[in-house]
Coordinates of C-alpha atoms in Angstrom, one line a residue:
M13 CA -2.9 -49.1 51.2
A14 CA -2.2 -47.7 54.6
R15 CA 0.6 -50.2 55.1
R16 CA 2.6 -48.5 52.4
S17 CA 3.0 -45.4 54.6
I18 CA 6.5 -44.3 55.7
P19 CA 7.0 -44.1 59.4
F20 CA 9.1 -41.0 60.3
L21 CA 10.6 -42.3 63.5
K22 CA 11.9 -39.3 65.2
Q23 CA 12.2 -40.8 68.7
L24 CA 13.8 -44.0 67.4
L25 CA 16.2 -42.2 65.1
T26 CA 17.4 -39.8 67.7
S27 CA 17.8 -42.4 70.5
P28 CA 21.3 -43.2 71.7
S29 CA 23.1 -45.6 69.4
S30 CA 23.9 -47.8 72.4
N31 CA 20.3 -48.6 73.1
L32 CA 18.9 -50.7 70.4
T33 CA 15.6 -51.7 72.2
P34 CA 12.7 -50.4 70.1
T35 CA 10.2 -48.3 71.9
R36 CA 6.6 -49.0 71.0
S37 CA 5.6 -45.4 71.6
V38 CA 7.5 -44.5 68.4
T39 CA 5.0 -42.9 66.0
Y40 CA 4.7 -40.4 63.2
M41 CA 6.2 -37.0 63.6
P42 CA 3.8 -34.5 65.1
R43 CA 1.4 -33.0 62.7
P44 CA -1.4 -30.4 63.0
G45 CA -4.6 -32.1 64.0
D46 CA -7.0 -29.6 62.6
G47 CA -6.6 -30.5 58.9
A48 CA -5.1 -27.1 58.2
P49 CA -3.5 -26.8 54.7
R50 CA 0.2 -27.6 54.8
P51 CA 2.9 -25.8 52.8
V52 CA 5.1 -28.1 50.7
T53 CA 8.4 -27.1 49.1
L54 CA 8.2 -27.9 45.4
I55 CA 11.3 -28.4 43.2
P56 CA 10.1 -29.1 39.6
G57 CA 13.6 -29.9 38.5
D58 CA 15.0 -30.5 35.1
G59 CA 13.7 -32.1 31.9
I60 CA 10.4 -33.8 32.4
G61 CA 10.4 -32.8 36.1
P62 CA 8.1 -29.7 35.6
L63 CA 5.8 -31.8 33.5
V64 CA 5.2 -34.6 36.1
T65 CA 5.2 -32.3 39.1
G66 CA 2.7 -30.1 37.2
A67 CA 0.6 -33.2 37.0
V68 CA 0.6 -33.5 40.8
E69 CA -0.4 -29.8 41.1
Q70 CA -3.4 -30.3 38.9
V71 CA -4.6 -33.5 40.7
M72 CA -4.1 -31.9 44.1
E73 CA -6.2 -28.9 43.0
A74 CA -8.9 -31.2 41.6
M75 CA -9.0 -33.1 44.9
H76 CA -9.0 -29.9 47.0
A77 CA -6.1 -31.5 48.9
P78 CA -5.1 -29.5 52.0
V79 CA -1.7 -28.6 50.7
Y80 CA -0.1 -25.7 48.9
F81 CA 3.2 -25.5 47.1
E82 CA 6.1 -23.1 47.5
R83 CA 7.9 -23.4 44.2
Y84 CA 11.7 -23.0 43.7
E85 CA 13.7 -23.3 40.6
V86 CA 16.7 -25.6 41.1
H87 CA 18.7 -27.2 38.3
G88 CA 21.3 -29.9 38.2
D89 CA 24.0 -27.6 36.7
M90 CA 24.0 -25.3 39.7
K91 CA 27.0 -25.6 42.0
R92 CA 24.8 -26.1 45.1
V93 CA 21.2 -26.1 46.2
P94 CA 20.3 -22.4 47.0
L95 CA 20.1 -21.6 50.7
E96 CA 16.5 -20.4 50.5
V97 CA 15.5 -23.8 49.2
I98 CA 17.1 -25.6 52.1
E99 CA 15.5 -23.1 54.5
S100 CA 12.1 -23.7 52.9
I101 CA 12.3 -27.5 53.3
K102 CA 13.5 -27.1 56.9
K103 CA 10.6 -24.8 57.6
N104 CA 7.9 -27.0 55.8
K105 CA 9.5 -30.3 56.7
V106 CA 8.3 -31.8 53.4
C107 CA 9.3 -31.4 49.8
L108 CA 8.1 -32.8 46.5
K109 CA 10.7 -32.8 43.7
G110 CA 11.3 -33.8 40.1
G111 CA 14.5 -35.1 38.7
L112 CA 17.7 -33.0 38.9
A113 CA 20.2 -33.8 36.2
T114 CA 23.6 -34.9 37.5
P115 CA 26.6 -33.9 35.3
M116 CA 29.0 -36.8 34.6
G117 CA 32.5 -36.2 36.1
G118 CA 34.1 -32.8 36.1
G119 CA 34.1 -32.4 39.8
V120 CA 30.4 -31.2 39.9
S121 CA 28.6 -32.9 42.7
S122 CA 25.0 -34.1 42.4
L123 CA 22.4 -31.8 43.9
N124 CA 20.3 -34.8 44.7
V125 CA 23.1 -36.1 47.0
Q126 CA 23.6 -32.6 48.4
L127 CA 20.0 -32.4 49.5
R128 CA 20.2 -35.7 51.2
R129 CA 23.4 -34.7 53.1
E130 CA 22.2 -31.2 54.0
L131 CA 18.9 -32.5 55.4
D132 CA 20.3 -35.8 56.7
L133 CA 17.8 -37.8 54.7
Y134 CA 19.5 -41.0 55.5
A135 CA 16.8 -43.5 54.5
S136 CA 15.7 -43.9 50.9
L137 CA 12.5 -46.0 50.5
V138 CA 11.3 -47.3 47.2
N139 CA 8.1 -49.4 47.0
C140 CA 8.2 -51.8 44.0
F141 CA 4.9 -53.6 43.5
N142 CA 2.7 -55.0 40.8
L143 CA -0.1 -52.7 39.7
P144 CA -3.4 -54.4 38.7
G145 CA -3.8 -54.5 35.0
L146 CA -0.2 -53.8 34.1
P147 CA 1.3 -57.0 32.7
T148 CA 4.7 -58.0 34.0
R149 CA 6.8 -61.2 33.8
H150 CA 6.4 -61.8 37.6
E151 CA 3.3 -61.6 39.8
N152 CA 3.0 -61.0 43.6
V153 CA 5.9 -58.6 43.7
D154 CA 5.7 -56.2 46.7
I155 CA 9.2 -55.2 47.7
V156 CA 10.3 -52.3 49.9
V157 CA 13.9 -51.3 49.3
I158 CA 15.3 -49.3 52.2
R159 CA 18.7 -48.0 51.4
E160 CA 21.2 -46.0 53.5
N161 CA 21.2 -42.7 51.8
T162 CA 24.1 -40.5 53.1
E163 CA 27.2 -42.7 53.4
G164 CA 29.2 -45.2 51.3
E165 CA 30.4 -44.9 47.7
Y166 CA 27.2 -43.4 46.3
S167 CA 27.1 -40.5 48.8
G168 CA 30.1 -38.6 47.3
L169 CA 31.8 -38.7 50.7
E170 CA 35.3 -39.7 49.7
H171 CA 38.8 -38.4 50.0
E172 CA 42.3 -39.2 48.7
V173 CA 44.4 -40.9 51.3
V174 CA 47.5 -40.9 49.2
P175 CA 47.8 -40.1 45.5
G176 CA 45.7 -42.6 43.6
V177 CA 44.1 -44.2 46.7
V178 CA 40.5 -43.0 47.4
E179 CA 38.8 -44.1 50.5
S180 CA 35.0 -44.0 50.7
L181 CA 33.4 -43.6 54.1
K182 CA 30.9 -46.1 55.4
F183 CA 29.0 -45.8 58.7
C184 CA 25.6 -45.2 60.1
S185 CA 24.7 -48.9 59.6
E186 CA 22.9 -49.0 62.9
R187 CA 20.3 -46.4 62.2
I188 CA 19.3 -47.7 58.8
A189 CA 18.9 -51.2 60.3
K190 CA 16.7 -49.7 63.0
Y191 CA 14.7 -47.9 60.4
A192 CA 14.2 -51.0 58.3
F193 CA 13.0 -53.2 61.2
E194 CA 10.7 -50.6 62.7
Y195 CA 9.3 -50.0 59.2
A196 CA 8.6 -53.7 58.8
Y197 CA 7.1 -53.9 62.3
L198 CA 4.8 -50.9 61.8
N199 CA 3.7 -51.9 58.3
N200 CA 2.9 -55.6 58.9
R201 CA 5.9 -56.8 56.9
K202 CA 7.1 -60.3 57.7
K203 CA 10.8 -60.4 56.6
V204 CA 13.8 -58.2 56.3
T205 CA 16.7 -59.1 54.0
A206 CA 20.1 -57.5 54.4
V207 CA 21.9 -57.1 51.1
H208 CA 25.7 -57.0 51.4
K209 CA 29.2 -57.8 50.0
A210 CA 30.8 -58.8 53.3
N211 CA 32.7 -61.6 51.6
I212 CA 34.9 -59.0 50.0
M213 CA 34.2 -55.8 51.9
K214 CA 34.8 -57.5 55.2
L215 CA 35.2 -54.4 57.4
A216 CA 32.6 -52.0 56.0
D217 CA 29.9 -54.5 55.0
G218 CA 30.8 -56.6 58.0
L219 CA 29.9 -53.7 60.2
F220 CA 26.6 -53.3 58.3
L221 CA 25.7 -57.0 58.9
E222 CA 26.7 -56.8 62.5
S223 CA 24.3 -53.9 63.0
C224 CA 21.5 -55.7 61.2
R225 CA 22.0 -58.9 63.2
E226 CA 22.0 -57.0 66.5
V227 CA 18.8 -55.1 65.7
A228 CA 17.1 -58.2 64.4
T229 CA 17.3 -59.8 67.8
K230 CA 15.0 -57.1 69.1
Y231 CA 12.3 -58.1 66.6
P232 CA 11.7 -61.9 67.0
G233 CA 8.4 -61.7 65.1
I234 CA 10.2 -60.6 61.9
K235 CA 12.2 -63.1 59.9
Y236 CA 15.7 -62.0 59.1
N237 CA 18.1 -63.2 56.4
E238 CA 21.1 -62.1 54.4
I239 CA 22.1 -62.2 50.8
I240 CA 25.2 -61.3 48.9
V241 CA 24.4 -58.5 46.4
D242 CA 25.5 -60.6 43.3
N243 CA 23.1 -63.4 44.3
C244 CA 20.5 -60.9 45.2
C245 CA 20.4 -59.5 41.6
M246 CA 20.0 -63.0 40.2
Q247 CA 17.3 -63.9 42.7
L248 CA 15.5 -60.7 42.0
V249 CA 15.1 -61.4 38.3
S250 CA 14.2 -65.1 38.8
K251 CA 12.0 -65.1 41.9
P252 CA 11.3 -61.6 43.2
E253 CA 8.3 -62.6 45.2
Q254 CA 10.5 -64.1 47.8
F255 CA 11.6 -60.6 49.0
D256 CA 9.7 -58.3 51.4
V257 CA 11.7 -55.6 53.0
M258 CA 15.3 -55.2 51.8
V259 CA 17.8 -53.1 53.7
T260 CA 21.1 -52.2 51.9
P261 CA 24.1 -49.9 52.0
N262 CA 24.0 -46.9 49.7
L263 CA 25.4 -48.1 46.3
Y264 CA 23.9 -51.6 46.4
G265 CA 20.5 -50.1 47.2
N266 CA 20.5 -47.9 44.1
L267 CA 21.1 -51.0 41.9
V268 CA 18.7 -53.2 43.8
A269 CA 15.8 -50.6 43.8
N270 CA 16.1 -50.0 40.0
T271 CA 16.2 -53.7 39.3
A272 CA 13.2 -54.4 41.5
A273 CA 11.3 -51.4 39.8
G274 CA 12.0 -52.8 36.4
I275 CA 10.7 -56.2 37.4
A276 CA 7.5 -54.8 39.0
G277 CA 6.5 -52.6 36.0
G278 CA 9.1 -49.9 35.4
T279 CA 10.6 -46.9 37.1
G280 CA 7.8 -44.7 35.8
V281 CA 5.3 -46.2 38.2
M282 CA 7.4 -46.7 41.4
P283 CA 7.0 -44.2 44.2
G284 CA 9.6 -43.3 46.8
G285 CA 10.8 -40.9 49.4
N286 CA 14.0 -39.9 51.2
V287 CA 13.5 -39.4 54.9
G288 CA 15.3 -38.4 58.0
A289 CA 14.4 -37.6 61.6
D290 CA 13.0 -34.2 60.8
H291 CA 12.5 -33.9 57.0
A292 CA 11.2 -35.8 54.0
V293 CA 11.6 -35.4 50.2
F294 CA 9.3 -37.3 48.0
E295 CA 10.1 -38.1 44.3
Q296 CA 10.1 -40.8 41.7
G297 CA 11.3 -43.9 43.6
A298 CA 13.8 -45.4 41.2
S299 CA 16.0 -43.6 38.7
A300 CA 15.1 -40.4 40.5
G301 CA 17.8 -38.5 38.7
N302 CA 16.3 -39.4 35.3
V303 CA 15.1 -36.2 33.6
G304 CA 13.9 -37.9 30.4
S305 CA 14.8 -37.3 26.8
E306 CA 14.3 -34.2 24.7
K307 CA 11.9 -36.1 22.5
L308 CA 9.8 -37.2 25.5
L309 CA 9.7 -33.6 26.7
E310 CA 8.8 -32.2 23.3
Q311 CA 6.0 -34.7 22.9
K312 CA 4.8 -34.2 26.5
K313 CA 4.5 -37.9 27.0
A314 CA 6.3 -38.4 30.3
N315 CA 4.8 -40.9 32.7
P316 CA 3.4 -39.0 35.8
V317 CA 2.4 -42.1 37.7
A318 CA 5.5 -42.5 39.9
V319 CA 5.4 -38.9 41.1
L320 CA 1.6 -39.1 41.6
L321 CA 2.0 -42.2 43.8
S322 CA 4.9 -40.5 45.6
S323 CA 2.6 -37.5 46.3
A324 CA 0.1 -39.9 47.8
M325 CA 2.9 -41.1 50.1
M326 CA 3.5 -37.5 51.0
L327 CA -0.2 -37.0 51.8
R328 CA -0.2 -39.9 54.1
H329 CA 2.9 -38.6 55.8
L330 CA 1.1 -35.3 56.3
Q331 CA -1.7 -37.3 58.0
F332 CA -4.2 -36.8 55.2
P333 CA -4.9 -40.6 54.6
S334 CA -8.3 -40.2 53.0
F335 CA -6.8 -37.9 50.3
A336 CA -3.9 -40.4 49.8
D337 CA -6.3 -43.3 49.4
R338 CA -8.4 -41.4 46.8
L339 CA -5.3 -40.5 44.8
E340 CA -3.9 -44.1 44.9
T341 CA -7.3 -45.6 44.0
A342 CA -7.7 -43.2 41.0
V343 CA -4.2 -44.0 39.7
K344 CA -4.8 -47.7 40.0
R345 CA -8.1 -47.4 38.2
V346 CA -6.5 -45.6 35.3
I347 CA -3.7 -48.2 35.1
S348 CA -6.1 -51.1 35.3
D349 CA -8.5 -49.7 32.7
G350 CA -5.5 -49.6 30.3
K351 CA -6.9 -46.9 28.0
Y352 CA -4.6 -44.1 29.1
R353 CA -0.9 -45.2 29.3
T354 CA 2.3 -43.5 28.3
K355 CA 4.8 -45.1 26.0
D356 CA 6.9 -46.8 28.7
L357 CA 3.7 -48.8 29.7
G358 CA 2.9 -49.7 26.1
G359 CA 0.5 -46.9 25.3
T360 CA 0.6 -43.6 23.4
S361 CA -1.0 -41.2 25.8
T362 CA 0.3 -37.8 26.7
T363 CA 1.0 -36.7 30.3
Q364 CA -2.0 -34.5 30.2
E365 CA -4.3 -37.3 29.0
V366 CA -3.2 -39.5 31.9
V367 CA -3.7 -36.6 34.4
D368 CA -7.2 -35.9 33.0
A369 CA -8.0 -39.7 33.4
V370 CA -6.8 -39.7 37.0
I371 CA -8.9 -36.6 37.8
A372 CA -12.0 -38.2 36.2
A373 CA -11.3 -41.4 38.3
L374 CA -11.3 -39.6 41.6
D375 CA -14.1 -40.6 44.0

């Protein structure tokens, strides 16, 4: 599954915005070539977060993976992410995290959003694909949703222009378009679909489409099309196999990624990451803020598959592809076998039973 890797395009992402011509020398960010163990910042998070990230720790230890974790306690009810956590991620360049609960209203901002802004993790990537042996309504689903992660309505960047009128800021369309097309190019993808609402949001989404169209001209080997977000949702639930890479503004991408995940097998099995020019945070791909129910936590039956697959993406990013392949293969074997599945996948297994099965399935 090497083509599911995330390209961290430092040279491309830091190039002048006026020069849209992609350079073929763009590659992964520099990594140590000696296979030395890499430190990874670990944020277990809230609710089921410690349970599923604990599953990753067990599997990494069983694999003798060349990573070690620096654990920090961060919770969604904090006013902000502690400075030492930000400094750790900046030092290590990579973080694995569980869900952080987001309070509803009350002026408390989401720590998930704070992390993305602080580290400029402007691209969210969620891979939604069918897992062998897991029955779903649709087959041949393999969608990558690339969403602008720091701007727009979902980012929390808004201000009151006059009393009662709130303006949300939208920009950085150009770099997310660059990222989507370069991802498609480097990962052998055939089509990029821009999701928008430019028929209504004529200025903001119009700028987004303008950027996508301009970048598309630099990639003649990749098919480009556009779809209004309303129609996109309908098409996703009726014929999802038509989509390949989807690039979206922030808010639409959150909705599209969760819809695609539900179609392909559920949010509990979809990996994801948030990336920027210098840093990456890996977590459950869809519904990343979901911390589970108290009952799920008490029964210890949270599904660890999404975070396990996200950690495989992390291993590949760290240039440990053989470890990533082993982990992905083991997870797929367990899913295909069908004996150990959590409730959301139609089974009764506990988190630990799934973890033990994955460890047993390692080559």
